[in-house]
mmCIF file of C-alpha atoms and ligand atoms in Angstrom:
data_model
loop_
_atom_site.group_PDB
_atom_site.id
_atom_site.type_symbol
_atom_site.label_atom_id
_atom_site.label_comp_id
_atom_site.label_asym_id
_atom_site.label_seq_id
_atom_site.Cartn_x
_atom_site.Cartn_y
_atom_site.Cartn_z
ATOM 1 C CA UNK N 1 -12.705 -1.453 -13.161
ATOM 2 C CA UNK N 2 -9.822 1.055 -13.152
ATOM 3 C CA UNK N 3 -9.455 4.627 -14.490
ATOM 4 C CA UNK N 4 -9.282 3.658 -18.145
ATOM 5 C CA UNK N 5 -12.336 1.370 -18.076
ATOM 6 C CA UNK N 6 -14.531 4.022 -16.486
ATOM 7 C CA UNK N 7 -14.508 5.653 -19.932
ATOM 8 C CA UNK N 8 -14.651 2.711 -22.343
ATOM 9 C CA UNK N 9 -13.991 -0.856 -21.239
ATOM 10 C CA UNK N 10 -10.555 -1.592 -22.701
ATOM 11 C CA UNK N 11 -8.276 -4.589 -22.404
ATOM 12 C CA UNK N 12 -5.811 -4.105 -19.543
ATOM 13 C CA UNK N 13 -2.224 -4.340 -20.749
ATOM 14 C CA UNK N 14 1.179 -4.449 -19.091
ATOM 15 C CA UNK N 15 1.455 -0.712 -19.813
ATOM 16 C CA UNK N 16 -1.844 -0.047 -18.041
ATOM 17 C CA UNK N 17 -0.589 -1.866 -14.957
ATOM 18 C CA UNK N 18 2.779 -0.065 -14.999
ATOM 19 C CA UNK N 19 1.018 3.309 -15.123
ATOM 20 C CA UNK N 20 -1.169 2.507 -12.123
ATOM 21 C CA UNK N 21 1.699 2.512 -9.606
ATOM 22 C CA UNK N 22 1.227 5.414 -7.237
ATOM 23 C CA UNK N 23 -1.918 6.505 -9.102
ATOM 24 C CA UNK N 24 -4.633 3.933 -8.425
ATOM 25 C CA UNK N 25 -4.654 0.644 -6.471
ATOM 26 C CA UNK N 26 -4.624 -2.446 -8.711
ATOM 27 C CA UNK N 27 -7.335 -5.068 -8.114
ATOM 28 C CA UNK N 28 -6.600 -8.712 -8.804
ATOM 29 C CA UNK N 29 -8.485 -11.922 -8.015
ATOM 30 C CA UNK N 30 -7.906 -15.512 -8.944
ATOM 31 C CA UNK N 31 -10.216 -17.384 -11.317
ATOM 32 C CA UNK N 32 -10.127 -20.953 -12.531
ATOM 33 C CA UNK N 33 -12.989 -21.196 -15.014
ATOM 34 C CA UNK N 34 -14.919 -19.258 -17.644
ATOM 35 C CA UNK N 35 -18.084 -18.933 -15.548
ATOM 36 C CA UNK N 36 -16.486 -16.944 -12.754
ATOM 37 C CA UNK N 37 -13.976 -15.196 -15.027
ATOM 38 C CA UNK N 38 -16.970 -13.741 -16.864
ATOM 39 C CA UNK N 39 -18.414 -12.449 -13.589
ATOM 40 C CA UNK N 40 -15.081 -10.807 -12.719
ATOM 41 C CA UNK N 41 -14.452 -9.459 -16.240
ATOM 42 C CA UNK N 42 -15.754 -5.906 -15.799
ATOM 43 C CA UNK N 43 -14.633 -5.473 -12.204
ATOM 44 C CA UNK N 44 -10.941 -6.213 -11.767
ATOM 45 C CA UNK N 45 -7.706 -5.120 -13.411
ATOM 46 C CA UNK N 46 -6.005 -8.520 -13.333
ATOM 47 C CA UNK N 47 -6.960 -12.184 -13.036
ATOM 48 C CA UNK N 48 -4.497 -14.763 -11.753
ATOM 49 C CA UNK N 49 -5.069 -18.370 -12.720
ATOM 50 C CA UNK N 50 -3.385 -19.420 -9.500
ATOM 51 C CA UNK N 51 -2.037 -22.850 -8.678
ATOM 52 C CA UNK N 52 -4.160 -22.433 -5.528
ATOM 53 C CA UNK N 53 -6.731 -24.223 -7.692
ATOM 54 C CA UNK N 54 -4.890 -27.410 -6.779
ATOM 55 C CA UNK N 55 -6.168 -26.937 -3.214
ATOM 56 C CA UNK N 56 -9.554 -25.279 -3.603
ATOM 57 C CA UNK N 57 -10.663 -27.111 -6.736
ATOM 58 C CA UNK N 58 -8.689 -30.362 -6.711
ATOM 59 C CA UNK N 59 -8.819 -30.824 -2.941
ATOM 60 C CA UNK N 60 -5.052 -31.329 -2.509
ATOM 61 C CA UNK N 61 -3.182 -30.352 0.676
ATOM 62 C CA UNK N 62 -0.893 -27.871 -1.039
ATOM 63 C CA UNK N 63 -0.080 -26.457 -4.483
ATOM 64 C CA UNK N 64 2.963 -28.604 -5.221
ATOM 65 C CA UNK N 65 1.357 -31.252 -7.409
ATOM 66 C CA UNK N 66 -0.229 -28.795 -9.858
ATOM 67 C CA UNK N 67 0.915 -29.430 -13.432
ATOM 68 C CA UNK N 68 1.438 -27.394 -16.603
ATOM 69 C CA UNK N 69 -1.456 -29.270 -18.230
ATOM 70 C CA UNK N 70 -3.768 -28.252 -15.392
ATOM 71 C CA UNK N 71 -2.678 -24.609 -15.498
ATOM 72 C CA UNK N 72 -3.077 -24.432 -19.274
ATOM 73 C CA UNK N 73 -6.534 -26.040 -19.184
ATOM 74 C CA UNK N 74 -7.809 -23.600 -16.538
ATOM 75 C CA UNK N 75 -6.166 -20.583 -18.182
ATOM 76 C CA UNK N 76 -7.858 -21.422 -21.474
ATOM 77 C CA UNK N 77 -11.185 -21.479 -19.630
ATOM 78 C CA UNK N 78 -10.496 -18.153 -17.901
ATOM 79 C CA UNK N 79 -9.437 -16.533 -21.185
ATOM 80 C CA UNK N 80 -12.704 -17.741 -22.737
ATOM 81 C CA UNK N 81 -14.648 -16.014 -19.957
ATOM 82 C CA UNK N 82 -12.748 -12.761 -19.432
ATOM 83 C CA UNK N 83 -11.758 -10.380 -22.216
ATOM 84 C CA UNK N 84 -10.760 -7.278 -20.244
ATOM 85 C CA UNK N 85 -8.463 -7.995 -17.254
ATOM 86 C CA UNK N 86 -4.791 -8.797 -17.720
ATOM 87 C CA UNK N 87 -4.591 -12.575 -17.307
ATOM 88 C CA UNK N 88 -1.638 -14.276 -15.622
ATOM 89 C CA UNK N 89 -0.893 -18.022 -15.649
ATOM 90 C CA UNK N 90 0.766 -19.271 -12.473
ATOM 91 C CA UNK N 91 3.708 -21.515 -13.349
ATOM 92 C CA UNK N 92 3.437 -24.684 -11.248
ATOM 93 C CA UNK N 93 6.124 -26.097 -8.958
ATOM 94 C CA UNK N 94 8.886 -27.816 -10.956
ATOM 95 C CA UNK N 95 8.067 -26.055 -14.230
ATOM 96 C CA UNK N 96 10.810 -23.389 -13.888
ATOM 97 C CA UNK N 97 13.579 -25.228 -12.078
ATOM 98 C CA UNK N 98 16.121 -24.080 -14.670
ATOM 99 C CA UNK N 99 16.180 -21.520 -17.476
ATOM 100 C CA UNK N 100 15.635 -24.049 -20.279
ATOM 101 C CA UNK N 101 12.585 -25.647 -18.653
ATOM 102 C CA UNK N 102 11.194 -22.265 -17.653
ATOM 103 C CA UNK N 103 11.400 -20.891 -21.198
ATOM 104 C CA UNK N 104 10.026 -24.138 -22.684
ATOM 105 C CA UNK N 105 7.059 -24.286 -20.304
ATOM 106 C CA UNK N 106 6.256 -20.569 -20.380
ATOM 107 C CA UNK N 107 6.437 -20.599 -24.182
ATOM 108 C CA UNK N 108 3.895 -23.401 -24.104
ATOM 109 C CA UNK N 109 1.716 -21.263 -21.814
ATOM 110 C CA UNK N 110 1.873 -18.385 -24.306
ATOM 111 C CA UNK N 111 1.217 -20.632 -27.298
ATOM 112 C CA UNK N 112 -1.675 -22.609 -25.841
ATOM 113 C CA UNK N 113 -3.470 -19.818 -23.916
ATOM 114 C CA UNK N 114 -4.065 -16.084 -24.260
ATOM 115 C CA UNK N 115 -2.398 -15.319 -20.913
ATOM 116 C CA UNK N 116 -0.432 -12.064 -21.093
ATOM 117 C CA UNK N 117 2.074 -13.076 -18.423
ATOM 118 C CA UNK N 118 3.242 -15.899 -16.203
ATOM 119 C CA UNK N 119 3.952 -15.822 -12.476
ATOM 120 C CA UNK N 120 6.855 -17.532 -10.751
ATOM 121 C CA UNK N 121 7.717 -17.688 -7.062
ATOM 122 C CA UNK N 122 11.161 -16.644 -5.833
ATOM 123 C CA UNK N 123 13.428 -13.656 -5.244
ATOM 124 C CA UNK N 124 17.091 -13.089 -6.091
ATOM 125 C CA UNK N 125 17.733 -16.849 -6.319
ATOM 126 C CA UNK N 126 15.362 -16.989 -9.297
ATOM 127 C CA UNK N 127 16.184 -13.645 -10.929
ATOM 128 C CA UNK N 128 18.091 -15.565 -13.624
ATOM 129 C CA UNK N 129 14.875 -17.442 -14.499
ATOM 130 C CA UNK N 130 12.895 -14.184 -14.701
ATOM 131 C CA UNK N 131 15.615 -12.733 -16.945
ATOM 132 C CA UNK N 132 15.578 -15.797 -19.224
ATOM 133 C CA UNK N 133 11.812 -15.435 -19.599
ATOM 134 C CA UNK N 134 11.752 -11.681 -20.187
ATOM 135 C CA UNK N 135 14.684 -12.015 -22.638
ATOM 136 C CA UNK N 136 12.383 -14.371 -24.549
ATOM 137 C CA UNK N 137 9.512 -11.843 -24.576
ATOM 138 C CA UNK N 138 7.512 -13.553 -21.844
ATOM 139 C CA UNK N 139 6.147 -11.115 -19.251
ATOM 140 C CA UNK N 140 6.708 -12.157 -15.645
ATOM 141 C CA UNK N 141 4.860 -11.393 -12.432
ATOM 142 C CA UNK N 142 7.221 -12.110 -9.539
ATOM 143 C CA UNK N 143 6.126 -13.515 -6.174
ATOM 144 C CA UNK N 144 8.093 -13.003 -2.951
ATOM 145 C CA UNK N 145 7.555 -13.290 0.805
ATOM 146 C CA UNK N 146 5.558 -16.343 1.785
ATOM 147 C CA UNK N 147 5.807 -18.676 -1.196
ATOM 148 C CA UNK N 148 3.308 -21.555 -1.098
ATOM 149 C CA UNK N 149 5.310 -23.671 -3.580
ATOM 150 C CA UNK N 150 8.214 -23.776 -1.102
ATOM 151 C CA UNK N 151 6.127 -24.455 1.977
ATOM 152 C CA UNK N 152 7.625 -27.931 2.450
ATOM 153 C CA UNK N 153 11.249 -26.812 2.133
ATOM 154 C CA UNK N 154 10.572 -23.680 4.225
ATOM 155 C CA UNK N 155 8.958 -25.783 6.977
ATOM 156 C CA UNK N 156 5.434 -24.329 6.786
ATOM 157 C CA UNK N 157 3.537 -21.133 6.040
ATOM 158 C CA UNK N 158 5.569 -18.411 7.779
ATOM 159 C CA UNK N 159 4.945 -14.675 7.853
ATOM 160 C CA UNK N 160 7.996 -12.799 6.551
ATOM 161 C CA UNK N 161 9.563 -9.398 7.200
ATOM 162 C CA UNK N 162 9.473 -9.534 10.971
ATOM 163 C CA UNK N 163 12.913 -7.997 11.485
ATOM 164 C CA UNK N 164 15.286 -5.575 9.767
ATOM 165 C CA UNK N 165 17.416 -8.324 8.240
ATOM 166 C CA UNK N 166 14.462 -10.060 6.650
ATOM 167 C CA UNK N 167 13.020 -6.755 5.403
ATOM 168 C CA UNK N 168 16.396 -6.030 3.759
ATOM 169 C CA UNK N 169 16.351 -9.527 2.191
ATOM 170 C CA UNK N 170 12.861 -8.974 0.809
ATOM 171 C CA UNK N 171 13.796 -5.556 -0.581
ATOM 172 C CA UNK N 172 16.840 -7.137 -2.263
ATOM 173 C CA UNK N 173 14.572 -9.844 -3.721
ATOM 174 C CA UNK N 174 12.198 -7.252 -5.132
ATOM 175 C CA UNK N 175 15.046 -5.201 -6.631
ATOM 176 C CA UNK N 176 16.547 -8.315 -8.244
ATOM 177 C CA UNK N 177 13.195 -9.173 -9.842
ATOM 178 C CA UNK N 178 12.747 -5.621 -11.117
ATOM 179 C CA UNK N 179 16.276 -5.674 -12.536
ATOM 180 C CA UNK N 180 15.515 -9.013 -14.241
ATOM 181 C CA UNK N 181 12.503 -7.477 -15.989
ATOM 182 C CA UNK N 182 9.463 -8.510 -13.922
ATOM 183 C CA UNK N 183 6.532 -6.152 -14.628
ATOM 184 C CA UNK N 184 5.061 -6.421 -11.106
ATOM 185 C CA UNK N 185 5.546 -8.447 -7.930
ATOM 186 C CA UNK N 186 3.101 -10.324 -5.699
ATOM 187 C CA UNK N 187 4.108 -9.794 -2.071
ATOM 188 C CA UNK N 188 2.536 -12.479 0.106
ATOM 189 C CA UNK N 189 2.352 -12.945 3.877
ATOM 190 C CA UNK N 190 4.671 -10.166 5.022
ATOM 191 C CA UNK N 191 4.398 -7.556 7.768
ATOM 192 C CA UNK N 192 2.907 -4.282 6.522
ATOM 193 C CA UNK N 193 6.132 -2.406 7.290
ATOM 194 C CA UNK N 194 8.088 -4.791 5.060
ATOM 195 C CA UNK N 195 5.565 -4.478 2.221
ATOM 196 C CA UNK N 196 5.860 -0.688 2.462
ATOM 197 C CA UNK N 197 9.659 -0.850 2.240
ATOM 198 C CA UNK N 198 9.453 -3.181 -0.777
ATOM 199 C CA UNK N 199 6.866 -0.999 -2.528
ATOM 200 C CA UNK N 200 8.983 2.112 -2.031
ATOM 201 C CA UNK N 201 12.157 0.367 -3.204
ATOM 202 C CA UNK N 202 10.951 -0.583 -6.704
ATOM 203 C CA UNK N 203 9.419 1.298 -9.620
ATOM 204 C CA UNK N 204 7.192 -1.635 -10.656
ATOM 205 C CA UNK N 205 3.827 -2.263 -8.904
ATOM 206 C CA UNK N 206 3.592 -4.540 -5.887
ATOM 207 C CA UNK N 207 0.428 -6.565 -5.374
ATOM 208 C CA UNK N 208 -0.161 -7.639 -1.803
ATOM 209 C CA UNK N 209 -1.881 -10.625 -0.256
ATOM 210 C CA UNK N 210 -1.673 -10.661 3.506
ATOM 211 C CA UNK N 211 0.748 -7.725 3.225
ATOM 212 C CA UNK N 212 -1.266 -4.774 4.520
ATOM 213 C CA UNK N 213 -2.438 -1.637 2.824
ATOM 214 C CA UNK N 214 0.816 -0.103 1.527
ATOM 215 C CA UNK N 215 1.226 -2.164 -1.645
ATOM 216 C CA UNK N 216 0.218 -0.886 -5.104
ATOM 217 C CA UNK N 217 -2.608 -3.419 -5.356
ATOM 218 C CA UNK N 218 -4.289 -6.381 -3.714
ATOM 219 C CA UNK N 219 -4.974 -9.967 -4.761
ATOM 220 C CA UNK N 220 -7.286 -12.487 -3.118
ATOM 221 C CA UNK N 221 -8.175 -16.082 -3.952
ATOM 222 C CA UNK N 222 -11.798 -15.947 -5.119
ATOM 223 C CA UNK N 223 -12.965 -19.074 -3.293
ATOM 224 C CA UNK N 224 -11.567 -17.612 -0.030
ATOM 225 C CA UNK N 225 -13.060 -14.140 -0.430
ATOM 226 C CA UNK N 226 -16.509 -15.465 -1.264
ATOM 227 C CA UNK N 227 -16.497 -18.068 1.489
ATOM 228 C CA UNK N 228 -16.450 -21.260 -0.572
ATOM 229 C CA UNK N 229 -13.154 -22.667 0.729
ATOM 230 C CA UNK N 230 -13.761 -23.895 4.257
ATOM 231 C CA UNK N 231 -10.617 -25.937 5.017
ATOM 232 C CA UNK N 232 -9.024 -22.877 6.663
ATOM 233 C CA UNK N 233 -9.279 -19.090 6.600
ATOM 234 C CA UNK N 234 -6.064 -17.082 6.942
ATOM 235 C CA UNK N 235 -6.242 -13.862 9.037
ATOM 236 C CA UNK N 236 -5.788 -11.683 5.942
ATOM 237 C CA UNK N 237 -8.831 -13.024 4.092
ATOM 238 C CA UNK N 238 -11.917 -10.844 4.246
ATOM 239 C CA UNK N 239 -14.978 -12.904 3.389
ATOM 240 C CA UNK N 240 -17.196 -10.730 1.215
ATOM 241 C CA UNK N 241 -19.865 -13.438 1.063
ATOM 242 C CA UNK N 242 -20.661 -16.748 2.689
ATOM 243 C CA UNK N 243 -20.843 -18.757 -0.512
ATOM 244 C CA UNK N 244 -20.795 -22.153 1.195
ATOM 245 C CA UNK N 245 -23.821 -21.219 3.325
ATOM 246 C CA UNK N 246 -25.767 -19.934 0.318
ATOM 247 C CA UNK N 247 -25.085 -23.138 -1.618
ATOM 248 C CA UNK N 248 -25.920 -25.429 1.308
ATOM 249 C CA UNK N 249 -29.197 -23.690 2.132
ATOM 250 C CA UNK N 250 -30.370 -23.611 -1.456
ATOM 251 C CA UNK N 251 -29.291 -27.177 -2.137
ATOM 252 C CA UNK N 252 -31.263 -28.271 0.935
ATOM 253 C CA UNK N 253 -34.321 -26.508 -0.459
ATOM 254 C CA UNK N 254 -33.863 -28.259 -3.822
ATOM 255 C CA UNK N 255 -33.478 -31.617 -2.084
ATOM 256 C CA UNK N 256 -36.641 -31.101 -0.033
ATOM 257 C CA UNK N 257 -38.647 -29.981 -3.041
ATOM 258 C CA UNK N 258 -37.561 -33.053 -5.033
ATOM 259 C CA UNK N 259 -38.276 -35.409 -2.124
ATOM 260 C CA UNK N 260 -41.723 -33.790 -1.650
ATOM 261 C CA UNK N 261 -42.433 -33.779 -5.389
ATOM 262 C CA UNK N 262 -42.791 -29.981 -5.337
ATOM 263 C CA UNK N 263 -40.134 -29.646 -8.021
ATOM 264 C CA UNK N 264 -40.632 -29.582 -10.933
ATOM 265 C CA UNK N 265 -44.006 -27.848 -10.666
ATOM 266 C CA UNK N 266 -46.103 -27.044 -13.761
ATOM 267 C CA UNK N 267 -44.039 -23.874 -14.289
ATOM 268 C CA UNK N 268 -40.947 -25.978 -14.969
ATOM 269 C CA UNK N 269 -42.658 -28.682 -17.011
ATOM 270 C CA UNK N 270 -43.128 -28.908 -20.805
HETATM 271 O O1 KIV G 301 -1.974 -19.474 -6.509
HETATM 272 C C1 KIV G 301 -2.443 -18.410 -6.093
HETATM 273 O O2 KIV G 301 -3.659 -18.221 -5.997
HETATM 274 C C2 KIV G 301 -1.489 -17.368 -5.708
HETATM 275 C C3 KIV G 301 -2.020 -16.206 -4.956
HETATM 276 C C4 KIV G 301 -2.097 -16.584 -3.524
HETATM 277 C C5 KIV G 301 -1.218 -14.975 -5.165
HETATM 278 O O3 KIV G 301 -0.332 -17.476 -5.965
#
């Protein structure tokens, strides 16, 4: 874990994250359950209960059908497993369409889970929503660049920040979110040059995914980075393990041992 946890493992707070900008890269992964959250607990600064769970865990094509109930259920599980990282609940599509709904749903997230913040997708066009939330004492992690919740309206997953105009748009988005009170911003699927410009333009940390090395931190979806999600692998995902292969091989061994009556042997029998 980060600087502060090298001494004594302490709960990561919004202040901890703010202080890390320009000092130490922030590590963030997604988690959807207590089992894995517990494994990640001592290692990362932040955990995102991402609506990506709708794809990797529910088997849906995109994130759009995730619901508040789903996000609350999984965030409760993650909070049960992880005591140290700062935990963020990803607000699902349709839950922050206007200020009233956003405050109502995010308040529910705060009341029914121990998440310390919520994440919403959108730049300047949703700065009013971020402001409504932060005005109501709900911490917000912004999310700009490629925004999976708007993949249908945007016509697909498109890398952003390819020209000067788009870089300027992204910088304006980031500044609007900072102004509205966001404590940090996820920057997804943008050219490294754009991520650098965004990171330099704001005083709050940027957390990149598919955004190169110049952001203040990195986030990856755990089932991608450990090789469990096989539907597709974006260029930016580094697979730190081949989880699917490990599971398949060991399951095959279990199957063979059961079929051959090798398992359970005496060692596993009362
Ligand atoms: O839902 C998610 O996992 C995310 C990350 C890709 C940042 O939003």
